[in-house]
CSV table of C-alpha atoms and ligand atoms in Angstrom, one decimal:
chain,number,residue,atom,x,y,z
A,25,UNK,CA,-97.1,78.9,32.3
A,26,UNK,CA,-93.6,78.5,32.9
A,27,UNK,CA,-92.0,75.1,32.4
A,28,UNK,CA,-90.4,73.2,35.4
A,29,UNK,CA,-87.2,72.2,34.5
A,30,UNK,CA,-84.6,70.0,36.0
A,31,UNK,CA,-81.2,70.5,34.9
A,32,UNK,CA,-78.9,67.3,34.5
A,33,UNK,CA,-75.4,69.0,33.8
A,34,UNK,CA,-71.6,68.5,34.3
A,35,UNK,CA,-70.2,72.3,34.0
A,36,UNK,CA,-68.0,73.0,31.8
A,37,UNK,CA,-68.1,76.4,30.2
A,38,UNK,CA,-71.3,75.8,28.4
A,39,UNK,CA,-73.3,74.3,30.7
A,40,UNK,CA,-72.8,77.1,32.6
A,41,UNK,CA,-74.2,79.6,30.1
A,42,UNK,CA,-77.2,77.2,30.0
A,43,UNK,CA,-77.7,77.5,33.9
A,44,UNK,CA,-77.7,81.2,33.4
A,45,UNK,CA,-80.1,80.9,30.7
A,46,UNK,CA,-82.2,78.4,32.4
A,47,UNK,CA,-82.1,81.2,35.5
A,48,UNK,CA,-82.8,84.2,33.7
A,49,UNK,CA,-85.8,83.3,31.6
A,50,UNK,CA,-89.5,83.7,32.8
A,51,UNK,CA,-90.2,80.7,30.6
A,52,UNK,CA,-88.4,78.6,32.7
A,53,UNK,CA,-89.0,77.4,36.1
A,54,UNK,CA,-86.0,75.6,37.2
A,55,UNK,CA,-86.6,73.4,40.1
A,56,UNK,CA,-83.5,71.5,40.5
A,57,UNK,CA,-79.9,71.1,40.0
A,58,UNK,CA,-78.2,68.1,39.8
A,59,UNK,CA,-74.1,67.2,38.3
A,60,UNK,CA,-72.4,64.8,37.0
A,61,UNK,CA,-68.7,63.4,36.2
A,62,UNK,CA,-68.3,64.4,32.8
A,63,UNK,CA,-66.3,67.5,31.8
A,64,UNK,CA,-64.5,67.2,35.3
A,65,UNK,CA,-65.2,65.2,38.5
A,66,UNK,CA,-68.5,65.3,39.9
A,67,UNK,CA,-67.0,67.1,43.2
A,68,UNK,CA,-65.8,69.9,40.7
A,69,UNK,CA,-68.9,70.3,38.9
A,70,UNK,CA,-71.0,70.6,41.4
A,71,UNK,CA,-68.9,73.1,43.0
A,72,UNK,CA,-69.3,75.0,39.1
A,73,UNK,CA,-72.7,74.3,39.3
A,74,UNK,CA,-73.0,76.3,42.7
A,75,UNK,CA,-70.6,78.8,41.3
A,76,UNK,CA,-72.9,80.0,38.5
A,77,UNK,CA,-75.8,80.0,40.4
A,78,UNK,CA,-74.2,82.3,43.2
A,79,UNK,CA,-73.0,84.4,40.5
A,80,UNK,CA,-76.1,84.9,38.9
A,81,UNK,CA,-77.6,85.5,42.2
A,82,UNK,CA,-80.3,82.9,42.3
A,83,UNK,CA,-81.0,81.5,46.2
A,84,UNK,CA,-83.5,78.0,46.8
A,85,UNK,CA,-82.9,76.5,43.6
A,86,UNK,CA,-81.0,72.8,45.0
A,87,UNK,CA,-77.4,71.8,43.8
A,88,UNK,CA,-76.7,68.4,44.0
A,89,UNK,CA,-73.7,66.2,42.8
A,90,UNK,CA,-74.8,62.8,41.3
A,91,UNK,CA,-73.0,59.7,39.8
A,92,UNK,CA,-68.8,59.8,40.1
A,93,UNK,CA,-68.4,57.5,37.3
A,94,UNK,CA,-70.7,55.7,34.2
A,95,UNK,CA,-72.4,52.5,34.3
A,96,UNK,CA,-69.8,50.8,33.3
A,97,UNK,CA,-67.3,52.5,30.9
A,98,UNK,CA,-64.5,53.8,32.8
A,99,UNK,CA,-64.2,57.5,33.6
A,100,UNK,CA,-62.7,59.7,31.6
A,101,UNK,CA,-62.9,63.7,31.5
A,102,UNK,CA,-63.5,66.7,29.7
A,103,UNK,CA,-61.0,68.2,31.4
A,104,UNK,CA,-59.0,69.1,28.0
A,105,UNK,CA,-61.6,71.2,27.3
A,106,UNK,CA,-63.0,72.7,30.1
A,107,UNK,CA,-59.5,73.0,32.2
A,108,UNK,CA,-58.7,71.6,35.6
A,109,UNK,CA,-61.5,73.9,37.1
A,110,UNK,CA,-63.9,72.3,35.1
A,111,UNK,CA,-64.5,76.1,34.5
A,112,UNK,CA,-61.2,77.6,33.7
A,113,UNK,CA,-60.9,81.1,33.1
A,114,UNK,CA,-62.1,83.7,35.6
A,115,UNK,CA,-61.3,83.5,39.4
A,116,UNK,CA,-64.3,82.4,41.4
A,117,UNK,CA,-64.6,83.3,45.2
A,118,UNK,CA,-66.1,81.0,47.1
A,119,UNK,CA,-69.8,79.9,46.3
A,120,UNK,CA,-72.9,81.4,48.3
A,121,UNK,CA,-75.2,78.4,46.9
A,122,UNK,CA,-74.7,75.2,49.7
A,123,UNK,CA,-74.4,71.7,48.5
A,124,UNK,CA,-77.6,69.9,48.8
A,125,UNK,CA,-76.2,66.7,51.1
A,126,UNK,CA,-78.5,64.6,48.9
A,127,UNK,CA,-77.0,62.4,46.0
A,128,UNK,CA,-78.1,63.6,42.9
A,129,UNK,CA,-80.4,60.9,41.8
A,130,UNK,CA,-82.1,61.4,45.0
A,131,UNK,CA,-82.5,65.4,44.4
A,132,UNK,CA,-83.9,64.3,40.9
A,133,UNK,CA,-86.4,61.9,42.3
A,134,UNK,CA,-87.6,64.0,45.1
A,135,UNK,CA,-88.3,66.8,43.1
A,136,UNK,CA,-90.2,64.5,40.3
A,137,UNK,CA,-92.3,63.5,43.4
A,138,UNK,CA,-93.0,66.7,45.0
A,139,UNK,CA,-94.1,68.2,41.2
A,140,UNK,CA,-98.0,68.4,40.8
A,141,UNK,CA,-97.1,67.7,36.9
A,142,UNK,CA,-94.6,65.9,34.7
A,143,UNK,CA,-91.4,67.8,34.6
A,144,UNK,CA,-89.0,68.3,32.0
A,145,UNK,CA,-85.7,67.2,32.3
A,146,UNK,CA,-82.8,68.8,30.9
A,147,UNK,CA,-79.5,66.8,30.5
A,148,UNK,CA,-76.2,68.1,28.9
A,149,UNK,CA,-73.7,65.7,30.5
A,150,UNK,CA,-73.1,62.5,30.2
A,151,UNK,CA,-76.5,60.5,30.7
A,152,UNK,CA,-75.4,58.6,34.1
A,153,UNK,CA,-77.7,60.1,36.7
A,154,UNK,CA,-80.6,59.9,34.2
A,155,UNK,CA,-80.2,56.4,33.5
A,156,UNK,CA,-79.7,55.3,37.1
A,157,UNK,CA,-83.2,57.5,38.0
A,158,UNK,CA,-84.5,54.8,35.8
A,159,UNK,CA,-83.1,52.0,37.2
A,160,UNK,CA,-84.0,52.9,40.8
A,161,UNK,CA,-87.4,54.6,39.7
A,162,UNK,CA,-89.3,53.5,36.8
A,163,UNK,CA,-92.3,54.7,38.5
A,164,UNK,CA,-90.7,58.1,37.5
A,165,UNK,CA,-90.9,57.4,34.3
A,166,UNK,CA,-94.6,59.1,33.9
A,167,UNK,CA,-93.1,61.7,35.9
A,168,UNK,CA,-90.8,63.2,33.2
A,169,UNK,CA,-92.3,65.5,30.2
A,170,UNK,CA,-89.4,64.7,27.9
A,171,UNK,CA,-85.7,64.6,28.5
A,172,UNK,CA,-84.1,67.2,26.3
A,173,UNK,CA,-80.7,66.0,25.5
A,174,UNK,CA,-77.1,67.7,24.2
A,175,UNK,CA,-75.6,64.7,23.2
A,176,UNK,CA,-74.6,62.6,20.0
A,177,UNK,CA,-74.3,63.7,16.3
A,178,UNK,CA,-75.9,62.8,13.2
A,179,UNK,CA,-72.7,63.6,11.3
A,180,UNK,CA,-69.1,63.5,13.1
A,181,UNK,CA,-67.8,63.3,16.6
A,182,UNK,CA,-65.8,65.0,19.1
A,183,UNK,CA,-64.1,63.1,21.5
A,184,UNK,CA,-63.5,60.4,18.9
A,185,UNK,CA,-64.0,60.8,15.5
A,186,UNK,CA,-67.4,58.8,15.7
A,187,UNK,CA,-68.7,59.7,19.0
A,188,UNK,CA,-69.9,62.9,20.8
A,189,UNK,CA,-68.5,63.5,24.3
A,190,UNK,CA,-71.5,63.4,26.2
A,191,UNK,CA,-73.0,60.1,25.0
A,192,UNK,CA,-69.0,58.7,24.9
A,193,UNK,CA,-68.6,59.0,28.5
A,194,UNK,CA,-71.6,57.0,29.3
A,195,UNK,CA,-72.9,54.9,26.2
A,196,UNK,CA,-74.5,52.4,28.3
A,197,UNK,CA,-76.2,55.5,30.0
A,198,UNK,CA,-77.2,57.1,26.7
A,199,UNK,CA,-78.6,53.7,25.1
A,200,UNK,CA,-80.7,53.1,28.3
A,201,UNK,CA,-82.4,56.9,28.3
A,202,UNK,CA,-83.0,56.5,24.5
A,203,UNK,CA,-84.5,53.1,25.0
A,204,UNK,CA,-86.4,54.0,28.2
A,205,UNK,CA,-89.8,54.7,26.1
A,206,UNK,CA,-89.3,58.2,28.4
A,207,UNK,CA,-89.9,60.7,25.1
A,208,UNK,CA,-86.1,62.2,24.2
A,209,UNK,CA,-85.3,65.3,21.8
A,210,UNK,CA,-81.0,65.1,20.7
A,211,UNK,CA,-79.5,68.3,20.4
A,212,UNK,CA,-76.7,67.0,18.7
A,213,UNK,CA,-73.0,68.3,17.6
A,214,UNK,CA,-74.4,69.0,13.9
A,215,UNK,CA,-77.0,71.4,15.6
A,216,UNK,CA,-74.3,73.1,18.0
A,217,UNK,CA,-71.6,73.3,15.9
A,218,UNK,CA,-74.3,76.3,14.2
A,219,UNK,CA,-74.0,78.1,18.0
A,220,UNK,CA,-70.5,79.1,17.8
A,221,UNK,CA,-69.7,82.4,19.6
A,222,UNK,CA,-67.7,84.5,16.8
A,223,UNK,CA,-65.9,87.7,17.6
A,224,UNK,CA,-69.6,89.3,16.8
A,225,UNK,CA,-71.2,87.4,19.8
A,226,UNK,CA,-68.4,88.3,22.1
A,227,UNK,CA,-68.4,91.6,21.0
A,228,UNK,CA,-72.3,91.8,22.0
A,229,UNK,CA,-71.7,90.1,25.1
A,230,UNK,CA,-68.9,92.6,26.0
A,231,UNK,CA,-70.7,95.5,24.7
A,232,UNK,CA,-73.3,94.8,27.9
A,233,UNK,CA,-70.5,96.0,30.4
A,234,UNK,CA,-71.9,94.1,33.5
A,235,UNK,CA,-69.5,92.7,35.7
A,236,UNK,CA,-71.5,89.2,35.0
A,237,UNK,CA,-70.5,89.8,31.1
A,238,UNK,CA,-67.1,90.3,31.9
A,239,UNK,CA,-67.0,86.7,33.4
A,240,UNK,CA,-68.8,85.0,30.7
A,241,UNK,CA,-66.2,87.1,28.2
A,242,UNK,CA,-63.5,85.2,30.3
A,243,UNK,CA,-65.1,81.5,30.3
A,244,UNK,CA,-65.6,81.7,26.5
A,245,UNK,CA,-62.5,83.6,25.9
A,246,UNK,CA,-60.7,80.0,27.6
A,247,UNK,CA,-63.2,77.9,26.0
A,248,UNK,CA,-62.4,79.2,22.8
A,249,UNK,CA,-58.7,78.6,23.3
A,250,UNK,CA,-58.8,75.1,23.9
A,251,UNK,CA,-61.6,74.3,20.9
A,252,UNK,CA,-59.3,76.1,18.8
A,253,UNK,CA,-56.0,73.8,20.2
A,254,UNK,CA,-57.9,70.8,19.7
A,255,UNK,CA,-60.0,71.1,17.0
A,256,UNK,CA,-58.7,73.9,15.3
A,257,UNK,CA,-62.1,75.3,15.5
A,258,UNK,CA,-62.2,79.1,15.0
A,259,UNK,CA,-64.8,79.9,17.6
A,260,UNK,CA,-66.0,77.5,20.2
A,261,UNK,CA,-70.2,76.1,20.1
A,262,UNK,CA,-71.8,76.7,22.6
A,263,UNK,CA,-73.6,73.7,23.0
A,264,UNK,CA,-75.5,73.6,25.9
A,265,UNK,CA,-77.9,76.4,25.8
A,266,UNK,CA,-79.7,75.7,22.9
A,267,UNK,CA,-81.8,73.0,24.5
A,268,UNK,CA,-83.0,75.5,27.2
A,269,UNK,CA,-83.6,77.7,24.1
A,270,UNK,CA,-85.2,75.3,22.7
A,271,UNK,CA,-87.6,74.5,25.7
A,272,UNK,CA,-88.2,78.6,25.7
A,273,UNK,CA,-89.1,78.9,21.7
A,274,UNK,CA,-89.4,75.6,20.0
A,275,UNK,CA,-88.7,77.5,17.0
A,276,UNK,CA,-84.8,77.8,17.7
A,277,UNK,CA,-84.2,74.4,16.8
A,278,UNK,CA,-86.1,72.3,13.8
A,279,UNK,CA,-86.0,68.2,14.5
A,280,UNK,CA,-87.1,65.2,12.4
A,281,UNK,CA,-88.6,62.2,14.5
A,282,UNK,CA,-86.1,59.2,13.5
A,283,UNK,CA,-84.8,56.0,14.7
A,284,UNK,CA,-81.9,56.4,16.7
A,285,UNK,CA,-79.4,54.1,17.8
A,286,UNK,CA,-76.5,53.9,20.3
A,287,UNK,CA,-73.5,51.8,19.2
A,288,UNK,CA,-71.9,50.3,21.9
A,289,UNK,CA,-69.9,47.5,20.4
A,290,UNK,CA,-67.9,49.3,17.6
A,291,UNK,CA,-64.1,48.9,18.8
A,292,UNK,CA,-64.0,52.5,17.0
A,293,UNK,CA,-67.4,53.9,17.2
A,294,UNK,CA,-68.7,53.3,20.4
A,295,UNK,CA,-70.6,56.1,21.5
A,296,UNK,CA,-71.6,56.9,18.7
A,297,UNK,CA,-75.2,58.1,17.8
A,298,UNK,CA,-76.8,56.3,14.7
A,299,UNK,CA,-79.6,58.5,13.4
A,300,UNK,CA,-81.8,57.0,10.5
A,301,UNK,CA,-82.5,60.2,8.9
A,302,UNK,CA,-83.1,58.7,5.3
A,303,UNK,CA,-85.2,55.7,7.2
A,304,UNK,CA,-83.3,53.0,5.2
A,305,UNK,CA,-83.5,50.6,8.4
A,306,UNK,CA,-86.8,49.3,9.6
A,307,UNK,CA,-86.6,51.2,13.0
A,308,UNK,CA,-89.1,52.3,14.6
A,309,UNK,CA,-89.4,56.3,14.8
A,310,UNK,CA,-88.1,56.2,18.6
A,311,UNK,CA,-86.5,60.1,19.2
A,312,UNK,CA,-86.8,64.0,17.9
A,313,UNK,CA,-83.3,64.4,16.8
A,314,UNK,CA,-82.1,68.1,16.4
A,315,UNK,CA,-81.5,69.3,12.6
A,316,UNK,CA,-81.6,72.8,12.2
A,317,UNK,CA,-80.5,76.0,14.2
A,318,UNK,CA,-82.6,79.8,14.0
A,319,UNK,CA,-79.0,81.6,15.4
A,320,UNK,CA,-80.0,84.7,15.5
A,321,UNK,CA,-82.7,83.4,18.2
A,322,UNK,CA,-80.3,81.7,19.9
A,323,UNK,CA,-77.4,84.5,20.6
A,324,UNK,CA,-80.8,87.0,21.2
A,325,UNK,CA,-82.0,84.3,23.7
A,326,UNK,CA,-78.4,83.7,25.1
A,327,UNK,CA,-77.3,87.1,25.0
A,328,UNK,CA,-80.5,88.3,26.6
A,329,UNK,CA,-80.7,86.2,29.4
A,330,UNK,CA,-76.6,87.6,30.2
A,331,UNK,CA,-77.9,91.3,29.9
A,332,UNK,CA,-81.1,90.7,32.1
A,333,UNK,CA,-79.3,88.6,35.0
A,334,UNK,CA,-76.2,91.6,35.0
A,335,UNK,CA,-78.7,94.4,35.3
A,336,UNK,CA,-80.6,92.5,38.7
A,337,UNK,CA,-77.0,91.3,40.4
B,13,RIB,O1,-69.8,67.3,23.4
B,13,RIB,C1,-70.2,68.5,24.0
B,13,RIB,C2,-70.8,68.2,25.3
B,13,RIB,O2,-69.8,67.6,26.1
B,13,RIB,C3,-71.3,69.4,26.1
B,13,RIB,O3,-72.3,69.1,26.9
B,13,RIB,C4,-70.0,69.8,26.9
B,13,RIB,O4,-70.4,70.5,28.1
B,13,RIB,C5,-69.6,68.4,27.3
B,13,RIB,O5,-70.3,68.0,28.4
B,14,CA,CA1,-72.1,69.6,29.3
């Protein structure tokens, strides 16, 4: 049966892939879309969010844009990253998908309502619209199967040396999900920096020829360029995608169930994610934190979903 899925996300290059894996797999029944500020300004990534969708030909699945800003930090974006697009790169016409008028919290809540079973929520922004779901409607707590999360680390950050992007931009967000008893898995930045797209997984991507292809070649071609000016990495991760992998073969990604923490106080670690891995402290056991990657599953996952979509648009 395939799972219902909403998709919490703030594209961004690699959210994007993730729509377009969440799209193309039969696994996978995704019932809504909803953005939020993160890698760029909500505006911008809902208009991504609609982008990839129209590109990957998919009609009646809703795109809504969500919170403009955190709980309470102030807003800063990804926009170093991801350009001034939000998904820099290619040139997009304009989208076919229409903006849902609904704010995306309300999008979120009305499609946990109308769902005959718990639904799974997929979030790789920052945590925002999530955590205000929660505030407005903790009856929709039973509602959500788990929330599958990209966000903190077990090791280092990215944003700051400490603190993963995601959980950064939104802390009090993050620490609210996490402690919501609403059951969490953590795809963190020591499981996606395994996913990075080499010259080998370009190559592959490339090799498939399809005019959809070509466009990914191009957003992780710019992705690339700016993980390598900033981080000096030598191939961007592709973050994102592997918790829809995950949802489609729980074998891609191995977790241990830990106490997690989110420090919000640290004048140079807030944001970061404190995972008990070696149970030294006497927390509780309160999240499935991501530990290991099977690659090869992931780029045939990824890669697949980018060959079947280009062959039916
Ligand atoms: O730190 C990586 C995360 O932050 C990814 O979700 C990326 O899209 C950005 O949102
Ligand atoms: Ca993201």
């Amino acid at each position: 049966m395939p799972i219902p899925v909403i998709l919490d996300c703030d594209p961004g290059h690699d959210d994007a892939m993730a729509i377009l894996l969440a799209v193309a797999h039969p696994a996978i029944d995704l019932r809504a879309v909803a953005t939020v500020a993160g890698n760029q300004t909500v505006e911008k990534t809902a208009l991504n969010a609609r982008r990839m969708l129209s590109l990957a030909g998919v009609t009646g699945v809703p795109v809504a844009a969500g919170c403009d800003r955190p709980l309470a930090a102030p807003l800063e974006i990804g926009d170093y990253v991801h350009g001034e697009s939000g998904l820099d790169g290619p040139a997009f016409g304009e989208p076919s998908v229409p903006l849902d008028p609904r704010h995306g919290v309300d999008l979120i809540h009305d499609t946990l309502a109308a769902a005959a079973e718990p639904v799974t929520v997929v979030a790789i922004g920052p945590l925002t619209n999530i955590a205000t779901l929660l505030r407005r409607h903790p009856e929709d707590r039973e509602r959500i199967r788990e929330v599958v999360i990209m966000g903190g680390s077990t090791d280092r950050g990215n944003h700051t040396p400490y603190a993963e992007f995601n959980v950064y931009a939104d802390p009090e967000a993050a620490a609210e999900v996490l402690g919501s008893g609403v059951p969490t898995t953590w795809v963190g930045l020591n499981v996606s920096h395994q996913a990075l797209v080499t010259a080998d997984v370009l190559a592959r991507i490339e090799a498939l020829g399809t005019p959809l292809a070509r466009v990914c070649v191009e957003l992780l071609t710019f992705f690339g360029s700016t993980y390598h000016e900033t981080w000096g990495f030598p191939a961007p991760p592709l973050h994102d995608p592997i918790t829809v992998a995950y949802l489609i073969d729980p074998t891609v990604m191995t977790y241990e169930r830990v106490g997690l923490r989110v420090e919000l106080d640290g004048p140079h670690t807030r944001g970061a994610t404190v995972a008990d891995l070696h149970r030294r402290m006497d927390w509780e056991p309160n999240a499935n934190v991501g530990i290991g990657l099977d690659r090869d599953r992931f780029w045939d996952l990824m890669i697949g979903a980018i060959e079947a979509l280009g062959r039916a648009s």
